[in-house]
Each structure stands twice: as C-alpha cells, then as structure tokens.
Amino acid sequence: MAFGLSLSGLGASLALDIPPRRPPTPPRLTELAIAKTKSLYMVIDIPKNLAVLKARGIAIRTFPLQTIKWIGDPLSQPLSLQLKGKEPMVSPLSITPPPTSDKATVPDGEEEPPISPAKALTVSDMPFRYELAFQDHLNVIIQPDHLPSFWGNAWQQMGGWKDRVAAHMSTWKAAFGQPSISYLVLSMEPAEAQAFYWAVVPPMPWLVVPGTPGTTP
C-alpha cells in the first residue's frame, strides 16, 4: 500500500512539474509591437490572401495574392520578421550617372553634344519575379501566376521550376543536421508584383499571419 501511495505521489509531482502549454500569441498583439515603431511594415495575411503595407496600424496599400504555397514546414503561429535583402537587387534611384563632357576634346567649330539627364527608375522597371530573404530561416518568392504571352509563360515556368528545385534542396538540410529554410511562394499579377518590389525595402519589418493549422491556403 505504501508503495502504491509513493507512486501516486510521484506521478502527482511529475504532473505539477510539466509547464502549462502557452496558447499562440494573437496576430494583433504581435502587430502592435511593430505598429509602435515609425517604420513602414508589411503584413502577409494568408487567411485573407492579402499582403498589406501599413504604417502605425493603418493600411496604405493592399496587394491581392493569387496563390499561396509553402515549400518546407509552414508557420503554425504569427511570426515577426525583418527583411534582409532582395534578389535581384534593383535600386529605385538612377544607377547610371549622366555622361561627363570634356570640352578640351571637342574640335573647334563644333558644338558640344547635349547631355541627357539621368533617368530614375520607376515601378514599371522593377522585376515581377524575385526572392526576398529574411534574417530567420524563411525566404519569400514572388512570381506571377500566369503571363499573357507564350514566351512569357515559358519563361515563367522555367524560372518557377528552378526556384522550386532550389527551395526543395534547401529544405533537405534538416536531414543532415543543418538549419533548413522554408519558402513561402506568393503569386501576384505582374503589375502588383512590380509595385510590391518597389514597396518592400530592407530592413522593413514583416508580420506573417498563417492560416489554420492543418490546412493549406
């Protein structure tokens, strides 16, 4: 009898030592910490198929998402991230300085050719397929879901195939004891993807709000 009581007492003590499981942090509380800063930030709302550019909690621009796919382990709770870089990296400012003239080289009697001002890049100059890297083990691939022309569709499928192979290979690192990288693939209309590239500038904060666990968007 004493032995049975001691076992029951041991079980009770072990039960008391197990810490209670914390519920996931609500997305609004995670966003509140980001919204208190003065910087612009991006919210990827997977349940609503939206990417929202915000400042202090106020939506400035929304980007509809056509499809959302995970390569690797999907997120199970809201995650705050910081954008580290873009590939390819295109500066919205002019990357080519205006040509300089040397009056000594202009022959006598000839006029100096006019200097054309440097043209700053615009939204239409931005890529519509690119990769965004974060400090944590997550990368985001932006690409159009479809393109109107035949060659556009062929190029999209070739680029998408290469991105998927690279993403799957990076997720295999976990089998060798190395940190794996999950990929979130977001499809947008080409014009929306170009505007999205223009809007996201490192080191912008991000908030990714996942869907219900056990479901795929």
Coordinates of N, CA, C and O in Angstrom, one line a residue, residues 61 97 136 145 150 168 190 193 199 210:
R61 N -1.5 50.3 -48.6 CA -1.6 49.7 -49.9 C -1.8 48.2 -49.7 O -1.2 47.6 -48.9
P97 N 25.2 57.2 -63.9 CA 25.4 58.7 -63.8 C 25.4 59.3 -65.2 O 25.6 58.6 -66.2
D136 N 15.6 35.3 -40.3 CA 15.3 34.0 -39.8 C 15.3 33.0 -41.0 O 15.6 33.3 -42.1
D145 N 1.2 34.4 -61.4 CA 0.6 33.1 -61.5 C 0.5 32.7 -63.0 O 0.5 31.5 -63.3
F150 N 3.0 33.6 -75.0 CA 3.5 32.3 -74.9 C 4.9 32.3 -74.3 O 5.3 31.4 -73.5
H168 N 13.4 23.3 -52.6 CA 13.3 21.9 -52.1 C 14.7 21.4 -51.6 O 14.8 20.8 -50.6
P190 N 1.5 40.6 -62.5 CA 2.8 41.2 -62.8 C 2.9 42.6 -62.3 O 3.9 43.0 -61.7
A193 N 3.2 42.7 -58.6 CA 4.5 42.2 -58.1 C 5.5 43.3 -58.3 O 6.4 43.4 -57.4
A199 N 7.7 48.6 -53.0 CA 7.3 48.9 -51.7 C 8.1 48.3 -50.5 O 8.2 48.9 -49.5
P210 N -0.2 33.1 -40.4 CA -0.5 31.8 -41.1 C -2.0 31.5 -41.0 O -2.8 32.1 -40.3

